[in-house]
Every structure is written in C-alpha cells, then in structure tokens.
PDB file of C-alpha atoms in Angstrom:
ATOM      1  CA  MET A  17     -96.590  64.378 -54.550  1.00 48.00           C
ATOM      2  CA  ASP A  18     -99.057  61.534 -54.684  1.00 50.00           C
ATOM      3  CA  SER A  19     -97.259  58.637 -52.973  1.00 51.00           C
ATOM      4  CA  GLU A  20     -98.661  56.253 -55.603  1.00 66.00           C
ATOM      5  CA  ARG A  21     -97.369  58.288 -58.533  1.00 76.00           C
ATOM      6  CA  LYS A  22     -94.203  56.937 -60.122  1.00 89.00           C
ATOM      7  CA  PRO A  23     -91.185  59.282 -60.207  1.00 93.00           C
ATOM      8  CA  VAL A  24     -90.561  61.197 -63.403  1.00 96.00           C
ATOM      9  CA  ARG A  25     -87.877  59.291 -65.306  1.00 97.00           C
ATOM     10  CA  VAL A  26     -85.106  61.535 -66.630  1.00 98.00           C
ATOM     11  CA  VAL A  27     -82.256  61.050 -69.094  1.00 97.00           C
ATOM     12  CA  ILE A  28     -79.364  63.543 -68.986  1.00 97.00           C
ATOM     13  CA  ALA A  29     -77.529  64.170 -72.269  1.00 96.00           C
ATOM     14  CA  ASP A  30     -74.440  66.373 -71.931  1.00 94.00           C
ATOM     15  CA  ASP A  31     -70.857  65.994 -73.091  1.00 93.00           C
ATOM     16  CA  ASP A  32     -69.499  67.409 -69.812  1.00 92.00           C
ATOM     17  CA  GLN A  33     -69.207  64.644 -67.216  1.00 93.00           C
ATOM     18  CA  LEU A  34     -69.148  67.110 -64.324  1.00 93.00           C
ATOM     19  CA  VAL A  35     -72.401  68.667 -65.526  1.00 92.00           C
ATOM     20  CA  ARG A  36     -74.005  65.233 -65.755  1.00 94.00           C
ATOM     21  CA  MET A  37     -72.814  64.350 -62.251  1.00 95.00           C
ATOM     22  CA  ALA A  38     -74.109  67.626 -60.797  1.00 93.00           C
ATOM     23  CA  LEU A  39     -77.497  67.268 -62.471  1.00 94.00           C
ATOM     24  CA  ARG A  40     -77.816  63.656 -61.340  1.00 95.00           C
ATOM     25  CA  LEU A  41     -77.094  64.629 -57.727  1.00 95.00           C
ATOM     26  CA  VAL A  42     -79.684  67.400 -57.832  1.00 94.00           C
ATOM     27  CA  ILE A  43     -82.372  65.362 -59.598  1.00 96.00           C
ATOM     28  CA  ASP A  44     -81.894  62.120 -57.659  1.00 95.00           C
ATOM     29  CA  GLY A  45     -82.227  64.095 -54.435  1.00 94.00           C
ATOM     30  CA  GLU A  46     -85.909  64.650 -55.228  1.00 95.00           C
ATOM     31  CA  PRO A  47     -88.457  61.935 -54.335  1.00 95.00           C
ATOM     32  CA  ASP A  48     -90.545  62.568 -57.458  1.00 96.00           C
ATOM     33  CA  LEU A  49     -87.665  62.537 -59.955  1.00 96.00           C
ATOM     34  CA  THR A  50     -85.083  59.925 -60.921  1.00 97.00           C
ATOM     35  CA  VAL A  51     -82.237  59.765 -63.441  1.00 97.00           C
ATOM     36  CA  VAL A  52     -82.431  56.522 -65.412  1.00 97.00           C
ATOM     37  CA  ALA A  53     -79.506  57.070 -67.805  1.00 97.00           C
ATOM     38  CA  GLU A  54     -76.861  59.489 -69.058  1.00 97.00           C
ATOM     39  CA  ALA A  55     -75.448  60.178 -72.512  1.00 96.00           C
ATOM     40  CA  ALA A  56     -72.333  62.062 -73.600  1.00 95.00           C
ATOM     41  CA  ASP A  57     -73.499  62.914 -77.139  1.00 94.00           C
ATOM     42  CA  GLY A  58     -76.579  63.070 -79.308  1.00 94.00           C
ATOM     43  CA  ASN A  59     -76.232  59.609 -80.813  1.00 95.00           C
ATOM     44  CA  ALA A  60     -75.908  58.038 -77.370  1.00 96.00           C
ATOM     45  CA  ALA A  61     -78.936  60.059 -76.227  1.00 96.00           C
ATOM     46  CA  VAL A  62     -81.092  58.583 -78.994  1.00 96.00           C
ATOM     47  CA  ILE A  63     -79.974  55.074 -78.046  1.00 96.00           C
ATOM     48  CA  VAL A  64     -80.615  55.398 -74.293  1.00 96.00           C
ATOM     49  CA  VAL A  65     -83.992  57.034 -74.893  1.00 96.00           C
ATOM     50  CA  ASP A  66     -85.001  54.049 -77.022  1.00 95.00           C
ATOM     51  CA  GLU A  67     -83.773  51.711 -74.272  1.00 95.00           C
ATOM     52  CA  GLN A  68     -85.116  53.509 -71.192  1.00 95.00           C
ATOM     53  CA  ARG A  69     -88.275  55.259 -72.465  1.00 95.00           C
ATOM     54  CA  PRO A  70     -87.886  58.220 -70.072  1.00 97.00           C
ATOM     55  CA  ASP A  71     -90.479  60.892 -69.412  1.00 97.00           C
ATOM     56  CA  VAL A  72     -88.068  63.821 -69.830  1.00 97.00           C
ATOM     57  CA  VAL A  73     -84.721  64.306 -71.558  1.00 97.00           C
ATOM     58  CA  LEU A  74     -82.417  67.064 -70.315  1.00 96.00           C
ATOM     59  CA  MET A  75     -80.607  67.778 -73.569  1.00 94.00           C
ATOM     60  CA  ASP A  76     -77.473  69.854 -74.046  1.00 91.00           C
ATOM     61  CA  VAL A  77     -77.554  71.803 -77.313  1.00 87.00           C
ATOM     62  CA  ARG A  78     -73.904  71.539 -78.352  1.00 86.00           C
ATOM     63  CA  MET A  79     -72.378  68.082 -78.243  1.00 89.00           C
ATOM     64  CA  PRO A  80     -69.901  66.246 -80.495  1.00 88.00           C
ATOM     65  CA  GLY A  81     -71.249  64.205 -83.379  1.00 89.00           C
ATOM     66  CA  LEU A  82     -75.015  64.542 -83.420  1.00 91.00           C
ATOM     67  CA  ASP A  83     -75.866  67.755 -81.559  1.00 89.00           C
ATOM     68  CA  GLY A  84     -78.795  68.319 -79.222  1.00 90.00           C
ATOM     69  CA  LEU A  85     -81.075  69.758 -81.901  1.00 89.00           C
ATOM     70  CA  GLY A  86     -80.509  66.793 -84.206  1.00 91.00           C
ATOM     71  CA  ALA A  87     -80.954  64.324 -81.359  1.00 93.00           C
ATOM     72  CA  THR A  88     -84.165  66.074 -80.324  1.00 92.00           C
ATOM     73  CA  ARG A  89     -85.576  65.744 -83.845  1.00 89.00           C
ATOM     74  CA  GLU A  90     -84.730  62.042 -83.936  1.00 92.00           C
ATOM     75  CA  ILE A  91     -86.154  61.362 -80.481  1.00 94.00           C
ATOM     76  CA  LEU A  92     -89.381  63.232 -81.129  1.00 89.00           C
ATOM     77  CA  ALA A  93     -89.910  61.313 -84.369  1.00 86.00           C
ATOM     78  CA  ARG A  94     -90.419  58.158 -82.270  1.00 87.00           C
ATOM     79  CA  ALA A  95     -93.830  56.923 -81.198  1.00 84.00           C
ATOM     80  CA  ALA A  96     -94.857  58.281 -77.776  1.00 87.00           C
ATOM     81  CA  PRO A  97     -91.656  60.319 -77.336  1.00 91.00           C
ATOM     82  CA  PRO A  98     -90.490  61.894 -74.081  1.00 95.00           C
ATOM     83  CA  ARG A  99     -90.591  65.628 -73.422  1.00 94.00           C
ATOM     84  CA  VAL A 100     -87.317  67.441 -74.126  1.00 94.00           C
ATOM     85  CA  LEU A 101     -85.876  70.242 -72.006  1.00 93.00           C
ATOM     86  CA  MET A 102     -82.882  71.944 -73.615  1.00 89.00           C
ATOM     87  CA  LEU A 103     -80.133  72.897 -71.175  1.00 85.00           C
ATOM     88  CA  THR A 104     -77.128  74.928 -72.315  1.00 80.00           C
ATOM     89  CA  THR A 105     -74.600  77.634 -71.497  1.00 76.00           C
ATOM     90  CA  PHE A 106     -75.349  79.306 -74.821  1.00 66.00           C
ATOM     91  CA  ASP A 107     -78.122  81.864 -75.187  1.00 60.00           C
ATOM     92  CA  SER A 108     -78.599  82.867 -78.821  1.00 59.00           C
ATOM     93  CA  ASP A 109     -81.702  83.484 -80.910  1.00 54.00           C
ATOM     94  CA  ASP A 110     -80.851  80.685 -83.333  1.00 66.00           C
ATOM     95  CA  LEU A 111     -80.387  78.131 -80.548  1.00 69.00           C
ATOM     96  CA  VAL A 112     -83.588  79.043 -78.731  1.00 69.00           C
ATOM     97  CA  LEU A 113     -85.736  79.055 -81.853  1.00 74.00           C
ATOM     98  CA  GLY A 114     -83.951  76.007 -83.239  1.00 75.00           C
ATOM     99  CA  ALA A 115     -84.689  74.057 -80.072  1.00 77.00           C
ATOM    100  CA  LEU A 116     -88.346  75.045 -80.079  1.00 80.00           C
ATOM    101  CA  ARG A 117     -88.773  74.310 -83.774  1.00 78.00           C
ATOM    102  CA  ALA A 118     -87.147  70.916 -83.209  1.00 79.00           C
ATOM    103  CA  GLY A 119     -89.929  70.171 -80.735  1.00 82.00           C
ATOM    104  CA  ALA A 120     -88.323  70.914 -77.370  1.00 86.00           C
ATOM    105  CA  LEU A 121     -90.842  71.933 -74.748  1.00 86.00           C
ATOM    106  CA  GLY A 122     -88.416  74.001 -72.699  1.00 84.00           C
ATOM    107  CA  PHE A 123     -85.113  75.857 -72.786  1.00 84.00           C
ATOM    108  CA  VAL A 124     -83.138  76.873 -69.707  1.00 84.00           C
ATOM    109  CA  LEU A 125     -79.559  77.996 -69.177  1.00 83.00           C
ATOM    110  CA  LYS A 126     -77.079  75.951 -67.173  1.00 84.00           C
ATOM    111  CA  ASP A 127     -76.542  78.812 -64.738  1.00 84.00           C
ATOM    112  CA  THR A 128     -80.225  78.614 -63.775  1.00 85.00           C
ATOM    113  CA  PRO A 129     -80.552  77.918 -60.012  1.00 88.00           C
ATOM    114  CA  PRO A 130     -81.004  74.174 -59.278  1.00 91.00           C
ATOM    115  CA  GLN A 131     -84.504  74.592 -57.865  1.00 91.00           C
ATOM    116  CA  ARG A 132     -85.665  76.287 -61.054  1.00 89.00           C
ATOM    117  CA  ILE A 133     -84.182  73.496 -63.144  1.00 92.00           C
ATOM    118  CA  LEU A 134     -86.086  70.973 -61.015  1.00 94.00           C
ATOM    119  CA  ASP A 135     -89.263  73.007 -61.434  1.00 92.00           C
ATOM    120  CA  ALA A 136     -88.647  73.110 -65.193  1.00 92.00           C
ATOM    121  CA  VAL A 137     -88.262  69.326 -65.348  1.00 95.00           C
ATOM    122  CA  ARG A 138     -91.556  68.881 -63.491  1.00 94.00           C
ATOM    123  CA  ALA A 139     -93.364  71.408 -65.676  1.00 91.00           C
ATOM    124  CA  VAL A 140     -92.124  69.847 -68.909  1.00 91.00           C
ATOM    125  CA  ALA A 141     -93.040  66.380 -67.620  1.00 93.00           C
ATOM    126  CA  ASP A 142     -96.594  67.685 -67.206  1.00 89.00           C
ATOM    127  CA  GLY A 143     -96.583  69.076 -70.756  1.00 85.00           C
ATOM    128  CA  SER A 144     -96.127  72.751 -69.889  1.00 83.00           C
ATOM    129  CA  PRO A 145     -93.711  74.861 -71.967  1.00 81.00           C
ATOM    130  CA  VAL A 146     -90.803  76.357 -70.032  1.00 82.00           C
ATOM    131  CA  LEU A 147     -88.448  79.137 -71.101  1.00 73.00           C
ATOM    132  CA  SER A 148     -85.886  80.941 -68.999  1.00 66.00           C
ATOM    133  CA  PRO A 149     -86.561  84.716 -68.811  1.00 60.00           C
ATOM    134  CA  ALA A 150     -83.566  85.391 -71.051  1.00 59.00           C
ATOM    135  CA  ALA A 151     -84.730  82.828 -73.585  1.00 59.00           C
ATOM    136  CA  THR A 152     -88.260  84.250 -73.570  1.00 59.00           C
ATOM    137  CA  ALA A 153     -86.933  87.712 -74.319  1.00 55.00           C
ATOM    138  CA  ARG A 154     -84.888  86.366 -77.220  1.00 57.00           C
ATOM    139  CA  VAL A 155     -87.825  84.460 -78.704  1.00 60.00           C
ATOM    140  CA  ILE A 156     -89.934  87.620 -78.650  1.00 54.00           C
ATOM    141  CA  ALA A 157     -87.116  89.655 -80.177  1.00 56.00           C
ATOM    142  CA  ALA A 158     -86.488  87.080 -82.896  1.00 56.00           C
ATOM    143  CA  ALA A 159     -90.185  86.757 -83.678  1.00 54.00           C
ATOM    144  CA  THR A 160     -90.596  90.517 -84.086  1.00 52.00           C
ATOM    145  CA  GLY A 161     -87.160  91.432 -85.373  1.00 56.00           C
ATOM    146  CA  PRO A 162     -86.133  92.053 -88.983  1.00 55.00           C
ATOM    147  CA  LEU A 163     -85.305  89.216 -91.375  1.00 51.00           C
ATOM    148  CA  SER A 164     -83.969  89.385 -94.895  1.00 47.00           C
ATOM    149  CA  SER A 165     -86.758  89.592 -97.454  1.00 55.00           C
ATOM    150  CA  HIS A 166     -85.803  86.202 -98.925  1.00 52.00           C
ATOM    151  CA  ALA A 167     -85.650  84.461 -95.528  1.00 56.00           C
ATOM    152  CA  ARG A 168     -88.957  85.987 -94.440  1.00 67.00           C
ATOM    153  CA  ASP A 169     -90.729  85.016 -97.671  1.00 75.00           C
ATOM    154  CA  SER A 170     -89.361  81.473 -97.586  1.00 79.00           C
ATOM    155  CA  THR A 171     -90.378  80.953 -93.956  1.00 77.00           C
ATOM    156  CA  ARG A 172     -93.820  82.418 -94.577  1.00 82.00           C
ATOM    157  CA  ARG A 173     -94.461  80.254 -97.628  1.00 86.00           C
ATOM    158  CA  ALA A 174     -93.414  77.074 -95.844  1.00 84.00           C
ATOM    159  CA  ALA A 175     -95.614  77.844 -92.829  1.00 85.00           C
ATOM    160  CA  ARG A 176     -98.638  78.756 -94.947  1.00 90.00           C
ATOM    161  CA  GLU A 177     -98.270  75.574 -96.980  1.00 90.00           C
ATOM    162  CA  ARG A 178     -98.382  73.485 -93.808  1.00 90.00           C
ATOM    163  CA  LEU A 179    -101.349  75.411 -92.421  1.00 92.00           C
ATOM    164  CA  SER A 180    -103.276  75.099 -95.693  1.00 91.00           C
ATOM    165  CA  ALA A 181    -104.262  71.532 -94.776  1.00 91.00           C
ATOM    166  CA  LEU A 182    -106.336  72.772 -91.827  1.00 92.00           C
ATOM    167  CA  THR A 183    -110.076  73.297 -91.673  1.00 94.00           C
ATOM    168  CA  GLU A 184    -111.406  76.738 -90.791  1.00 93.00           C
ATOM    169  CA  ARG A 185    -112.080  75.645 -87.201  1.00 94.00           C
ATOM    170  CA  GLU A 186    -108.605  74.169 -86.888  1.00 93.00           C
ATOM    171  CA  HIS A 187    -107.165  77.451 -88.155  1.00 93.00           C
ATOM    172  CA  GLU A 188    -109.107  79.298 -85.473  1.00 94.00           C
ATOM    173  CA  THR A 189    -107.847  76.897 -82.820  1.00 94.00           C
ATOM    174  CA  ALA A 190    -104.261  77.304 -84.006  1.00 92.00           C
ATOM    175  CA  ARG A 191    -104.630  81.082 -83.932  1.00 91.00           C
ATOM    176  CA  ALA A 192    -105.933  80.929 -80.357  1.00 90.00           C
ATOM    177  CA  ILE A 193    -103.024  78.697 -79.311  1.00 87.00           C
ATOM    178  CA  ALA A 194    -100.633  81.236 -80.838  1.00 84.00           C
ATOM    179  CA  ASP A 195    -102.340  83.892 -78.717  1.00 82.00           C
ATOM    180  CA  GLY A 196    -101.400  81.884 -75.634  1.00 77.00           C
ATOM    181  CA  LEU A 197    -104.893  80.720 -74.711  1.00 82.00           C
ATOM    182  CA  GLY A 198    -105.539  77.519 -72.794  1.00 82.00           C
ATOM    183  CA  ASN A 199    -108.280  75.058 -73.707  1.00 87.00           C
ATOM    184  CA  PRO A 200    -111.026  76.671 -71.582  1.00 89.00           C
ATOM    185  CA  GLU A 201    -110.257  80.117 -73.056  1.00 90.00           C
ATOM    186  CA  ILE A 202    -110.223  78.718 -76.594  1.00 92.00           C
ATOM    187  CA  ALA A 203    -113.565  77.022 -75.971  1.00 93.00           C
ATOM    188  CA  GLN A 204    -115.019  80.320 -74.800  1.00 93.00           C
ATOM    189  CA  ARG A 205    -113.596  82.282 -77.732  1.00 93.00           C
ATOM    190  CA  LEU A 206    -114.860  79.820 -80.337  1.00 93.00           C
ATOM    191  CA  ASN A 207    -118.086  78.971 -78.494  1.00 94.00           C
ATOM    192  CA  ILE A 208    -117.329  75.249 -78.498  1.00 94.00           C
ATOM    193  CA  SER A 209    -116.739  72.650 -75.799  1.00 93.00           C
ATOM    194  CA  VAL A 210    -113.341  71.937 -74.236  1.00 91.00           C
ATOM    195  CA  ALA A 211    -113.622  68.396 -75.601  1.00 92.00           C
ATOM    196  CA  THR A 212    -113.986  69.821 -79.117  1.00 94.00           C
ATOM    197  CA  VAL A 213    -110.963  72.052 -78.548  1.00 92.00           C
ATOM    198  CA  LYS A 214    -108.964  68.986 -77.548  1.00 91.00           C
ATOM    199  CA  ALA A 215    -110.127  67.181 -80.682  1.00 93.00           C
ATOM    200  CA  HIS A 216    -109.099  70.109 -82.884  1.00 93.00           C
ATOM    201  CA  THR A 217    -105.738  70.310 -81.111  1.00 91.00           C
ATOM    202  CA  GLY A 218    -105.162  66.609 -81.698  1.00 90.00           C
ATOM    203  CA  SER A 219    -105.874  67.157 -85.396  1.00 92.00           C
ATOM    204  CA  LEU A 220    -103.364  70.019 -85.424  1.00 92.00           C
ATOM    205  CA  PHE A 221    -100.672  67.787 -83.956  1.00 88.00           C
ATOM    206  CA  SER A 222    -101.347  65.172 -86.643  1.00 89.00           C
ATOM    207  CA  LYS A 223    -101.770  67.413 -89.689  1.00 92.00           C
ATOM    208  CA  LEU A 224     -98.884  69.748 -88.842  1.00 90.00           C
ATOM    209  CA  ALA A 225     -96.574  66.949 -87.632  1.00 84.00           C
ATOM    210  CA  VAL A 226     -95.785  68.795 -84.410  1.00 83.00           C
ATOM    211  CA  GLN A 227     -95.195  67.581 -80.870  1.00 77.00           C
ATOM    212  CA  ASN A 228     -96.491  70.479 -78.805  1.00 80.00           C
ATOM    213  CA  ARG A 229     -98.398  73.758 -78.733  1.00 83.00           C
ATOM    214  CA  VAL A 230     -95.223  75.856 -78.906  1.00 80.00           C
ATOM    215  CA  GLN A 231     -94.539  74.517 -82.407  1.00 82.00           C
ATOM    216  CA  ILE A 232     -98.112  75.336 -83.456  1.00 86.00           C
ATOM    217  CA  ALA A 233     -97.696  78.888 -82.196  1.00 83.00           C
ATOM    218  CA  LEU A 234     -94.401  79.325 -84.051  1.00 81.00           C
ATOM    219  CA  LEU A 235     -95.971  78.090 -87.295  1.00 85.00           C
ATOM    220  CA  VAL A 236     -98.832  80.560 -86.984  1.00 87.00           C
ATOM    221  CA  ARG A 237     -96.398  83.400 -86.273  1.00 82.00           C
ATOM    222  CA  ASP A 238     -94.245  82.405 -89.249  1.00 82.00           C
ATOM    223  CA  ALA A 239     -97.279  82.385 -91.560  1.00 86.00           C
ATOM    224  CA  GLU A 240     -98.224  85.898 -90.477  1.00 79.00           C
ATOM    225  CA  GLU A 241     -94.741  87.468 -90.684  1.00 67.00           C
TER     226      GLU A 241
END
C-alpha cells in the first residue's frame, strides 16, 4: 500500500454484536483498512453513514426494522455514496439479486474466510464487483432460470422502458458492459476511445439512475429475457 494513501474507511452494519466485534478485529488489524463506526440495524446504518462518510459499508441483509436491502437503497440515494458489500449467512436467489438490484457492489457469505472478506472490502473500495462463488452461481441460475410469464413480462417491460431513454451508442455500451467487457475492450468493440466509453458509461449511470456496472448489466439482461 502507498504509505501516503489514507486507509479505506469502513462501517459495519449487523445486528449480531459478536459478528461486529469479529469483523472489527479482522479489519482493524490491516494497515490499509479502518472501522469508523458500527450499526445494529438498517436505520442506524443510514445515520452513521451520513455522519462518517465511509468508503465501504459491510451490510448485513437481515436486520430488525429497516433491513439491509432497504438501508442500501437509502444510502445509495445520497450524493457521493459509499460502496456497499452485503455480508450474510443467507444464500438465496432473491437475496443475491435483491442486493445487486439495490446497488450493492458485492455479496459474500459470513462463513467466507477472513482474508477473502478483506480482499472483498478492498476490491469493492476500488469499484470492482465482488460475488462469492456460491452467489455467482445463484445469479447465473436466476438469470437463466424460468420465471412466471407475468413476472417475466413485467420485468422485461420495466427494463425496456428504462433503456428506451438511451442513444444507440449508449445502448451498445450497455450491451458490452452486460457482456462483462472492461473499458478498453468496449472501446475496441465499438471503435471509439476509452474516454468516450467513460463518457457513455457516465451517461448510463445518470439516465438509468444506477450506481454501478452490475446494475446496468442486470437491466440489459432483464430487457432481453
């Protein structure tokens, strides 16, 4: 780590005090990470995020009162929000997709080894999506699995309506993001500069009201279901 770089500031939101204590011990043991606050429920998480302005929030999914998905939506609606990494014992399709649709940039299980959790915090802080292997498998299964005709049609219509505001070039950029391409690969595919790709991506964030590339990819997939 660059000695002049400030540590990544982390908020831990979990209703289990022992979990919070364990995560704090692990995170504060790293020179490039620091826990700046804890919260025992979603409402408290929103408050401490507003107060502390962290870089990353480790957010439990299921908490009393406002749950982790609701808290994530509220936090990401703020100006210049932190990145959110969902951390839970539960591993269901609805939770994984719900977290990603809410704007979370990562999803790992609480039984993930500590070093991998630390790596996930660092990756999310840098803006890189992170999914545990189990969560990745469930996202793929949910994205390709059967839905009721009504649910599929409703999801498709909503996604297509949001994408209809895009220009042709923005559509192409969104499609490339959904294919998992990075900016250099998108630039090569579309025969444009990386700077132009970044400009198109910024427009996507604004027009689609999303926080990250994962949400763009999910929208594109929904529109094509």
